CSV table of C-alpha atoms and ligand atoms in Angstrom, one decimal:
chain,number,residue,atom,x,y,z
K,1,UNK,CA,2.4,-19.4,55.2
K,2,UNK,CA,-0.2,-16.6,55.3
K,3,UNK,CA,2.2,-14.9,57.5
K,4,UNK,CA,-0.5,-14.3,60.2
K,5,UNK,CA,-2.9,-12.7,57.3
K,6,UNK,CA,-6.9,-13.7,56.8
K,7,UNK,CA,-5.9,-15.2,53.1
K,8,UNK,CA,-2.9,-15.2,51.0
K,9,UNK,CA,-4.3,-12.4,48.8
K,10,UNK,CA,-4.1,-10.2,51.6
K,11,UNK,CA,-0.5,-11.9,52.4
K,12,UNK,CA,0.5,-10.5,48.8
K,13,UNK,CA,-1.2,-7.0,48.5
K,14,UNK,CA,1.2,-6.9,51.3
K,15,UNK,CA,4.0,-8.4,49.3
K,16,UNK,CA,3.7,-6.1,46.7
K,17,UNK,CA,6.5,-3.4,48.0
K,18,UNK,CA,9.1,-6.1,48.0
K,19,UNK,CA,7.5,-7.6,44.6
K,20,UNK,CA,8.6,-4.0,42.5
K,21,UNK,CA,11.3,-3.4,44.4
K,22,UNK,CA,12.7,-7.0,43.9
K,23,UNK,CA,11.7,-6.7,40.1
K,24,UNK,CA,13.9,-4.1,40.2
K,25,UNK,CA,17.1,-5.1,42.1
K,26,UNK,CA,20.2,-6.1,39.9
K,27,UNK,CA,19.0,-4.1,37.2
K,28,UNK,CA,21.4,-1.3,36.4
K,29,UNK,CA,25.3,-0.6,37.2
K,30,UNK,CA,27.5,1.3,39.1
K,31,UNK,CA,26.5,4.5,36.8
K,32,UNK,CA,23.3,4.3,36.8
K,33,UNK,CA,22.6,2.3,33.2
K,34,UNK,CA,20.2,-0.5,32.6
K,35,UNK,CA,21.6,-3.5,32.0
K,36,UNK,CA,19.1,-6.3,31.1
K,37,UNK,CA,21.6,-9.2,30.0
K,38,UNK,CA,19.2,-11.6,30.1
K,39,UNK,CA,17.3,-10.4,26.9
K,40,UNK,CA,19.0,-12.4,24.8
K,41,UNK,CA,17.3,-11.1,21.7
K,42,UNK,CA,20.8,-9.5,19.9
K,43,UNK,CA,20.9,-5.7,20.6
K,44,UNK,CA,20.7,-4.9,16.5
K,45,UNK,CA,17.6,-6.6,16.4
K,46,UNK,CA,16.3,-4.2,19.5
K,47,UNK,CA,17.5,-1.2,17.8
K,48,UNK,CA,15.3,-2.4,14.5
K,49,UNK,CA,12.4,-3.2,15.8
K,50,UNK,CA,9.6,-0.8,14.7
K,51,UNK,CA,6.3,-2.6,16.7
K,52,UNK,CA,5.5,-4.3,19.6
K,53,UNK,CA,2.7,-6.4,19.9
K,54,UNK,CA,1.8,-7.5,23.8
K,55,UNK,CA,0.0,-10.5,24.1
K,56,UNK,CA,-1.3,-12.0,27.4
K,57,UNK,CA,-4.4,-12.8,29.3
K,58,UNK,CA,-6.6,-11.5,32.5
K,59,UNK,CA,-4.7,-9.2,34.8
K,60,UNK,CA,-1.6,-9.4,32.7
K,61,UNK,CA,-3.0,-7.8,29.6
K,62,UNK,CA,-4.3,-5.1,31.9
K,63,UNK,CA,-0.3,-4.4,32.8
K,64,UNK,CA,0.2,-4.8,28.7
K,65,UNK,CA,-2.4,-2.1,28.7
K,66,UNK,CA,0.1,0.1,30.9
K,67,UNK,CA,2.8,-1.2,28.8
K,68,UNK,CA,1.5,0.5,26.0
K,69,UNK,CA,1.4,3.8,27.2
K,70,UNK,CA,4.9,4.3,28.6
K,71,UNK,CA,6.3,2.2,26.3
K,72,UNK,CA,5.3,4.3,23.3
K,73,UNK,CA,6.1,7.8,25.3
K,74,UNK,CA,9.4,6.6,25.9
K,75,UNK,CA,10.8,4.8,23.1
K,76,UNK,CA,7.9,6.0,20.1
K,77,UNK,CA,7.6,2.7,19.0
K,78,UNK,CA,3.9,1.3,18.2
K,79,UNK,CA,2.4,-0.7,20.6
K,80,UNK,CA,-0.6,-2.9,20.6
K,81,UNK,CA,-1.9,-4.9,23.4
K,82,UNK,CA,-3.8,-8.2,22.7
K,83,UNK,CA,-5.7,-10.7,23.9
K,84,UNK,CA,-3.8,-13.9,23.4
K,85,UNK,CA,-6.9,-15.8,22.3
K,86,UNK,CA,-7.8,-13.5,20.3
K,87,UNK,CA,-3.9,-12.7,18.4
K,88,UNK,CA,-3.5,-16.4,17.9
K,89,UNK,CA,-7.3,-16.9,15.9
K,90,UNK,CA,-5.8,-14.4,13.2
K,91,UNK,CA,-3.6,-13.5,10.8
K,92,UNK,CA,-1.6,-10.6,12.1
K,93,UNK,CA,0.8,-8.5,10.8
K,94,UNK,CA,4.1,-9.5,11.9
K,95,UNK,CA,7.7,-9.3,10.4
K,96,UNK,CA,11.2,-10.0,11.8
K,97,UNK,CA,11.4,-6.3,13.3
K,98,UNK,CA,8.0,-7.2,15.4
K,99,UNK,CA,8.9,-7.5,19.1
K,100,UNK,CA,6.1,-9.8,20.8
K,101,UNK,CA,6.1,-9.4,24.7
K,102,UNK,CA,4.1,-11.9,26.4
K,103,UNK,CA,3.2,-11.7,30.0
K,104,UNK,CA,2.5,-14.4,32.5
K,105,UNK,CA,2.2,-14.7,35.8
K,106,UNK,CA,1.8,-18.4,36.0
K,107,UNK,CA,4.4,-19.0,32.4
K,108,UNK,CA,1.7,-21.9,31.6
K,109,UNK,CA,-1.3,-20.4,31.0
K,110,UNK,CA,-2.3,-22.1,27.4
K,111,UNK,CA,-4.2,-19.2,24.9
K,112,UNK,CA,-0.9,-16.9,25.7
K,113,UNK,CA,1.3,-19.6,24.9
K,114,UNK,CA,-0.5,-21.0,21.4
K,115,UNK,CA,-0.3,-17.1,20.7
K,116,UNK,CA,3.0,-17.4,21.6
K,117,UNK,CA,3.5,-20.5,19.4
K,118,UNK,CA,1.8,-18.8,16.3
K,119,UNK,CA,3.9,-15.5,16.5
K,120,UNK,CA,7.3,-17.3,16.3
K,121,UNK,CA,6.0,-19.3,13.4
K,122,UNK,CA,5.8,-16.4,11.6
K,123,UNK,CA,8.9,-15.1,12.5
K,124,UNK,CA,8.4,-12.5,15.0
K,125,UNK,CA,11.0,-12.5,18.3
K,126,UNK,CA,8.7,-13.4,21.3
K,127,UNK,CA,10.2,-11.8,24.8
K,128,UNK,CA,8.6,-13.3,27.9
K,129,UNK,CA,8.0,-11.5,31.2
K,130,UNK,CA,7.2,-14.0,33.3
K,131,UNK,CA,7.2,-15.0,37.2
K,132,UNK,CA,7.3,-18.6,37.5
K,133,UNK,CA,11.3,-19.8,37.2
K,134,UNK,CA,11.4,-23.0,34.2
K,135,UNK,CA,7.5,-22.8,32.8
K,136,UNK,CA,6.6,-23.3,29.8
K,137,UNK,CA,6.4,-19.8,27.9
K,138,UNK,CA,9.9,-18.6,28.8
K,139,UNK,CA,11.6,-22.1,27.5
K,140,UNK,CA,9.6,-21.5,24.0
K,141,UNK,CA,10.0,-18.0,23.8
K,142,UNK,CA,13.5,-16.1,22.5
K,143,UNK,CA,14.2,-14.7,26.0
K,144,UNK,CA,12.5,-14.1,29.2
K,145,UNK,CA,12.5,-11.3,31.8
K,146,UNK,CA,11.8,-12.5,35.1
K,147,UNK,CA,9.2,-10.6,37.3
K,148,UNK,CA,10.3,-11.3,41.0
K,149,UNK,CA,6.8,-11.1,43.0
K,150,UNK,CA,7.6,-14.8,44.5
K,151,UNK,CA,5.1,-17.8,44.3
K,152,UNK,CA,1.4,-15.6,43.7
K,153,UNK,CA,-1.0,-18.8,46.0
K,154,UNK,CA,-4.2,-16.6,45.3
K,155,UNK,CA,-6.2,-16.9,42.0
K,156,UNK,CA,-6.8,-12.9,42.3
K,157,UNK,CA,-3.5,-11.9,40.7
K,158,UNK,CA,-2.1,-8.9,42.9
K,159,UNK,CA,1.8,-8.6,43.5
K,160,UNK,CA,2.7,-10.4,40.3
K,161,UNK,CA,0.2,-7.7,38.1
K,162,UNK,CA,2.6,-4.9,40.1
K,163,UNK,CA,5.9,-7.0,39.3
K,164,UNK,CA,4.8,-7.0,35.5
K,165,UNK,CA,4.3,-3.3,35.4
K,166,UNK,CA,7.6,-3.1,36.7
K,167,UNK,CA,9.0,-5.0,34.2
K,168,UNK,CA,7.1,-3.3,31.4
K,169,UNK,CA,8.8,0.0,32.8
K,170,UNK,CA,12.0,-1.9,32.8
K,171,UNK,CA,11.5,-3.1,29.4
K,172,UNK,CA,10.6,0.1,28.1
K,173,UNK,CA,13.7,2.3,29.5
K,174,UNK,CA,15.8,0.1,28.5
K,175,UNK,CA,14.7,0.2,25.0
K,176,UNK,CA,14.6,3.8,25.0
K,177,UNK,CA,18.4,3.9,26.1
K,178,UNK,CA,19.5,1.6,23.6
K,179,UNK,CA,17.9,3.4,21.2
K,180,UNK,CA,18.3,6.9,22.2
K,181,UNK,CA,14.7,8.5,22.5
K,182,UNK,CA,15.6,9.7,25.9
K,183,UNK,CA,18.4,11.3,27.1
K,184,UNK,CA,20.4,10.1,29.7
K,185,UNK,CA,19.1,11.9,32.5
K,186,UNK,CA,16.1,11.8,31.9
K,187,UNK,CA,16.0,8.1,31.8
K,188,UNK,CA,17.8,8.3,35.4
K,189,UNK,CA,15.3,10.6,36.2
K,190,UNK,CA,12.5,8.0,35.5
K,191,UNK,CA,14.4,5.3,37.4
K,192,UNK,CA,14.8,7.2,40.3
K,193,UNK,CA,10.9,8.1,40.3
K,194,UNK,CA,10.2,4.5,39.7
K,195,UNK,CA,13.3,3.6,42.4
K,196,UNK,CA,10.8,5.2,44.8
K,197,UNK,CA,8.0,2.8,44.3
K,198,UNK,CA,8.2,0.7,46.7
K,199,UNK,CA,8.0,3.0,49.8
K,200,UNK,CA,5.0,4.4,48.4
K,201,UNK,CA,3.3,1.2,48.1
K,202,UNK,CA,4.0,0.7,51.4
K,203,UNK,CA,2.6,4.3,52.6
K,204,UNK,CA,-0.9,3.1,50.4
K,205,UNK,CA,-0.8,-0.2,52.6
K,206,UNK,CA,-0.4,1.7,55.5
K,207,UNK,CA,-3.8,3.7,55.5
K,208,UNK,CA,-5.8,0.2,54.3
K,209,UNK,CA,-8.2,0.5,57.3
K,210,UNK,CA,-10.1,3.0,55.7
K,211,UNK,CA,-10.8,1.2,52.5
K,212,UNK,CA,-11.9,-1.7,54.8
K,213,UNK,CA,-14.3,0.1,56.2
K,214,UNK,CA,-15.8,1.5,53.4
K,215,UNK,CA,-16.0,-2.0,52.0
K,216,UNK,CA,-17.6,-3.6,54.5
K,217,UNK,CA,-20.6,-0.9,54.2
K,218,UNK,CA,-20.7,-1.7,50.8
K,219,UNK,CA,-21.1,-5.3,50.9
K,220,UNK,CA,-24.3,-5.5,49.9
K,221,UNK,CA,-23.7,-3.2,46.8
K,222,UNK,CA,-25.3,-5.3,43.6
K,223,UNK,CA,-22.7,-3.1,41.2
K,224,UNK,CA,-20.0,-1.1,40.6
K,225,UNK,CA,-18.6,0.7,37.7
K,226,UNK,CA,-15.2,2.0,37.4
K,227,UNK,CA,-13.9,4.7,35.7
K,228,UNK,CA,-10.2,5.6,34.5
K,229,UNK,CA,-8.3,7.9,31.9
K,230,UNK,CA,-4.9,7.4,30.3
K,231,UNK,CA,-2.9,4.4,32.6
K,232,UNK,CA,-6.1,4.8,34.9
K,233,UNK,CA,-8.3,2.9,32.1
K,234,UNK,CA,-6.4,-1.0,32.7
K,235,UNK,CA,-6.6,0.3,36.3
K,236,UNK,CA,-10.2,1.0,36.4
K,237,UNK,CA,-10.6,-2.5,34.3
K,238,UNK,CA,-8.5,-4.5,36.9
K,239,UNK,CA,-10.5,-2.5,39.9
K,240,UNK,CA,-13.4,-4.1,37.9
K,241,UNK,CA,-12.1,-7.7,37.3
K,242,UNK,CA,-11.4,-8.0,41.2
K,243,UNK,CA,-14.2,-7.5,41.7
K,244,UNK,CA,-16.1,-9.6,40.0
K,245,UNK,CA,-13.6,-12.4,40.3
K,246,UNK,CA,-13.4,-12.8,44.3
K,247,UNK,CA,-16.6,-10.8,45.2
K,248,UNK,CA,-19.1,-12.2,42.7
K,249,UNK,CA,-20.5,-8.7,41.8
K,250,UNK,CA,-21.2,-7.1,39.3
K,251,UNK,CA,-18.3,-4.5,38.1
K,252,UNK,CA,-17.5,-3.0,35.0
K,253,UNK,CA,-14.8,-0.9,34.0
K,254,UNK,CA,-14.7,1.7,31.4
K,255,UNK,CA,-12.1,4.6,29.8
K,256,UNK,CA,-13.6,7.5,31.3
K,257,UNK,CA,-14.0,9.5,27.9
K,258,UNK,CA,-16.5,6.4,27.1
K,259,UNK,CA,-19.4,7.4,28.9
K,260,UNK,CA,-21.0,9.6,27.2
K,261,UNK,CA,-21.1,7.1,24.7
K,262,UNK,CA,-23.1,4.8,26.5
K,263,UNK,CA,-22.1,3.6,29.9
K,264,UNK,CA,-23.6,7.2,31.4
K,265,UNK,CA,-26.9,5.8,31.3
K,266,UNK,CA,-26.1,3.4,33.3
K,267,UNK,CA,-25.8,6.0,35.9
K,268,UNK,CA,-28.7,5.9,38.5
K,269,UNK,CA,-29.3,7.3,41.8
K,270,UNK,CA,-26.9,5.7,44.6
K,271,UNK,CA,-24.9,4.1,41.8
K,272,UNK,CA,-21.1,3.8,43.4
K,273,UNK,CA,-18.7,4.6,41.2
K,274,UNK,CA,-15.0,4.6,41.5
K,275,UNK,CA,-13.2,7.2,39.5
K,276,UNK,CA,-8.7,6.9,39.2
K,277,UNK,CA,-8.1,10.6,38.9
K,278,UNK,CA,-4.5,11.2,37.5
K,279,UNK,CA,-2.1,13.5,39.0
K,280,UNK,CA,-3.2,17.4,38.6
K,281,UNK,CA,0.7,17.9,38.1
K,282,UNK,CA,0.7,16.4,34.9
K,283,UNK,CA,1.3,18.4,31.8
K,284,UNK,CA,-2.0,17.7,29.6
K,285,UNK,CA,-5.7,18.1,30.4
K,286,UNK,CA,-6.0,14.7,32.0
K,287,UNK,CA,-6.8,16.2,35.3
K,288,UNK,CA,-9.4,18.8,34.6
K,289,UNK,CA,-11.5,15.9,32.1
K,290,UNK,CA,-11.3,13.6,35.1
K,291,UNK,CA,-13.0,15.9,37.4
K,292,UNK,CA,-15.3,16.9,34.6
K,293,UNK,CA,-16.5,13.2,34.5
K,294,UNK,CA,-16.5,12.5,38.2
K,295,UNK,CA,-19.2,15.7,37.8
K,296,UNK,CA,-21.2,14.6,35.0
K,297,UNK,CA,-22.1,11.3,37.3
K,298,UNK,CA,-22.3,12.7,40.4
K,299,UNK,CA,-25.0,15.2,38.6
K,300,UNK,CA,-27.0,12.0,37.8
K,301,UNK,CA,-26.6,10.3,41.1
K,302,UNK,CA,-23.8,8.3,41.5
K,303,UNK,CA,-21.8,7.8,44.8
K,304,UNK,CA,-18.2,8.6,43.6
K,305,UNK,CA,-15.0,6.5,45.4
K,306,UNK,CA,-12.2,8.6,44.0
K,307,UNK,CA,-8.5,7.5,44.0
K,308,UNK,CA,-6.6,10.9,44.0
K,309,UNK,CA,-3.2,12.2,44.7
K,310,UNK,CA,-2.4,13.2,47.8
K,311,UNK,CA,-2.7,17.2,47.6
K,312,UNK,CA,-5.6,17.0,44.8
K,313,UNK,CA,-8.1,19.3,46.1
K,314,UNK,CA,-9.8,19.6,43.4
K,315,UNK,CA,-11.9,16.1,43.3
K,316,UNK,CA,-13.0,17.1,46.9
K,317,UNK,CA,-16.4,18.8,46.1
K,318,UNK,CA,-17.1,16.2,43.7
K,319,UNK,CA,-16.2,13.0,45.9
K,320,UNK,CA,-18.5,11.2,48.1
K,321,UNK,CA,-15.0,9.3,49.5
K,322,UNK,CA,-11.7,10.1,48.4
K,323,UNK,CA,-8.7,7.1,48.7
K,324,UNK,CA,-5.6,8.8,49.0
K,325,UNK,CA,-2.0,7.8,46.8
K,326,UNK,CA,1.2,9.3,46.8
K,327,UNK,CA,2.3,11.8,44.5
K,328,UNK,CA,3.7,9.8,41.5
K,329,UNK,CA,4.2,10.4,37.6
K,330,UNK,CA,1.2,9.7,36.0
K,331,UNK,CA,2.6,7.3,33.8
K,332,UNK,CA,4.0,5.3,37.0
K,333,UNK,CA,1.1,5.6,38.8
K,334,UNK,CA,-0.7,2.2,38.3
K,335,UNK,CA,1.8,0.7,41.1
K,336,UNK,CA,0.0,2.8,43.8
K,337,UNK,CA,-3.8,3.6,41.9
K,338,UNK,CA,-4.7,-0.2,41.9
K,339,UNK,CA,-3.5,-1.1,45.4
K,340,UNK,CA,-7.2,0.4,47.1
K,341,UNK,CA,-8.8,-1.4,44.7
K,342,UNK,CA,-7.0,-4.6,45.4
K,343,UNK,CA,-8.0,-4.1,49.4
K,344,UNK,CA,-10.8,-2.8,48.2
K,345,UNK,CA,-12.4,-5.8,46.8
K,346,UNK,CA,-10.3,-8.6,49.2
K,347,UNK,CA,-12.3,-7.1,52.3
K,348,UNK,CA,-15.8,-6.8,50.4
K,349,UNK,CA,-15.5,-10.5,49.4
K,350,UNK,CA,-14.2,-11.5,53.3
K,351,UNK,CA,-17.4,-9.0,54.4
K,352,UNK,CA,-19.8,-11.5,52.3
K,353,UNK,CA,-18.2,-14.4,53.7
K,354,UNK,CA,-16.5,-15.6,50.7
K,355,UNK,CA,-13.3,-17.7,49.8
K,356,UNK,CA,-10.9,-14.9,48.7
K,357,UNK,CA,-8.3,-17.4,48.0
K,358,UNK,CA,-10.5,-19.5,45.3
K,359,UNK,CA,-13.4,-18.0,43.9
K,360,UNK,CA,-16.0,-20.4,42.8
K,361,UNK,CA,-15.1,-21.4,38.5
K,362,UNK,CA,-11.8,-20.0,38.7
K,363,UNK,CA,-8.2,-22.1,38.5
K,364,UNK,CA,-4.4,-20.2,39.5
K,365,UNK,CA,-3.9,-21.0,36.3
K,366,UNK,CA,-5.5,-21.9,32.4
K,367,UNK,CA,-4.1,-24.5,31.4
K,368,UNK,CA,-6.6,-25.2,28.9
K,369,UNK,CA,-7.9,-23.3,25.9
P,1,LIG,O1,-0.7,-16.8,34.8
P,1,LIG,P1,-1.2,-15.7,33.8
P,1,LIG,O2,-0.6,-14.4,34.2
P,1,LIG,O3,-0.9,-16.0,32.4
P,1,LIG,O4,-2.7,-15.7,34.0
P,1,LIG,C1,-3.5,-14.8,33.2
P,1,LIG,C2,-4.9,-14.7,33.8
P,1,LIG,O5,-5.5,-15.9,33.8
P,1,LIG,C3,-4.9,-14.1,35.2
P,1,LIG,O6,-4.3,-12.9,35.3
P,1,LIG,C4,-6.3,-14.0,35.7
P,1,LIG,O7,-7.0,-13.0,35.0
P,1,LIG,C5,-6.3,-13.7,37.2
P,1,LIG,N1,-7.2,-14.6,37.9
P,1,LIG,C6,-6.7,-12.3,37.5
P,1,LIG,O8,-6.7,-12.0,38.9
């Protein structure tokens, strides 16, 4: 079953080309157009909504996270991302225009589905994106959007967190084609990009044997921070959550424009820190405050692990290692940012002899509250 693999979250980091590009499959027509018929929420009421409020747990609130970015560059519509246990304790704001999304790997897990529970008392549509066929969170929600990672065995959620991306991206285009915030070809445009994935995954897989070997040096590390801008912030906090989850150390992730707000002085000689710099191609001055804050903690010791673009020779003075990624839109570039970290921590928990597959406290899935 583990397909000759040490543990099935290595079995799935592998998966995760076929995970997007199955998310994907089936998906537009013969011209190029979205077509998600299964969103059975009535086309008016997509065209009316004026916020969407993502609700989910873990690793898939981190994809919400990315959600919210592209979601909102796309389509301008508001976006929040929530913790379900935290949305369903108050009294938000929702009307009959309010889209909630809620993500799922597992479609059970119980604090996303109370939230979901408490947004449709109040009226508010409730779209599921969701992995597990007939769970529970699809059959109360208005209509579901499958992610097609395949059964996830690990508790470390890898290829479904990629598969919900992808269907946040899906989501999003297609909401920005119904209601006309991006032109045609530029939507086709963004598909094709995002078409593209897949083989890029794959090339990130491909060079894995140098992040194993920088993990197994670093076994013995007591902490890590992580450090992210933009759609590298839920990637620096799922870099972090890996971490701690399968590894058992200490990891804590942070939006890069944070530290000198606090986190910085957590910053000590021999301190590793990874840093998700975004592509220098982009348009804003993401790039340049990246580098400026890979800087500011090398200048107070830090050992920086830098995921950059291939081509990015700027981060090279400032790097102590530098994992490599294909060249991608920044706002599609979580699909090949978190897949080091993923290896990352799989082969730093295998390095201390732990059970990758189920981490001490931990369950597949929360059933509880
Ligand atoms: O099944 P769900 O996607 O609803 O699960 C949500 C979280 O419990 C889950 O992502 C958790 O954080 C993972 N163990 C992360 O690897």
């Amino acid at each position: 079953v583990k397909d000759g693999f040490d543990s099935f979250m290595d079995k799935e980091i592998h998966d995760q080309p076929k995970a997007v590009a199955d998310t994907l499959l089936g998906r537009t027509d013969a011209t190029g157009a979205l077509v998600l018929d299964e969103l059975r929420i009535p086309e008016s009421t997509l065209r009316s909504i004026d916020k969407i409020i993502v609700i989910a747990c873990g690793t898939a609130a981190y994809s919400g996270h990315v959600a919210k970015y592209a979601i909102e560059h796309w389509c301008r519509i508001p976006v929040e991302v929530e913790l379900a246990h935290e949305f369903r304790y108050r009294d938000p704001i929702l009307t009959a225009r309010t889209l909630v999304v809620a993500i799922s790997q597992s479609g059970e897990t119980m604090d996303t589905l109370m939230a979901v529970r408490h947004a449709r008392e109040q009226g508010a549509s409730v779209l599921a994106i969701v992995n597990t066929n007939g769970s529970t969170i699809p059959r109360e929600s208005d209509a579901v959007l499958y992610t097609h990672a395949g059964p996830e065995v690990a508790v470390a959620s890898t290829k479904a967190f990629l598969a919900q991306i992808t269907a946040c991206y899906l989501l999003g285009l297609y909401l920005a084609q119904l209601r006309g915030t991006k032109f045609a070809d530029e939507l086709r445009e963004i598909l094709h990009e995002l078409q593209a994935l897949p083989d890029k995954i794959q090339h990130v897989l491909d060079g894995e044997a140098a992040v194993r070997e920088v993990a197994q040096a670093m076994k013995d590390e007591p902490s890590f921070l992580f450090l992210g801008r933009h759609v590298g912030y839920p990637v620096a906090l799922e870099g972090a959550l890996k971490l701690k989850e399968i590894a058992y150390i200490h990891a804590e992730g942070f939006a890069a424009g944070e530290l000198k707000h606090g986190p910085i002085a957590l910053v000590d000689e021999g301190q590793p820190v990874f840093v998700i710099a975004p592509s220098p191609r982009g348009r804003d001055q993401l790039h340049h405050k990246v580098v400026s804050n890979i800087q500011e903690v090398r200048a107070r010791g830090a050992r920086t692990l830098v995921i950059a673009e291939e081509g990015d020779e700027a981060v090279a003075p400032y790097a102590d290692i530098v994992f490599r990624v294909p060249q991608t839109p920044t706002l599609l570039s979580p699909l090949v940012a978190v897949v080091p970290l993923q290896i990352f921590a799989s082969e730093l928990a295998k390095a201390k002899g732990l059970d990758v597959d189920q981490p001490r406290n931990l369950a597949k899935s929360v059933t509880v509250e």
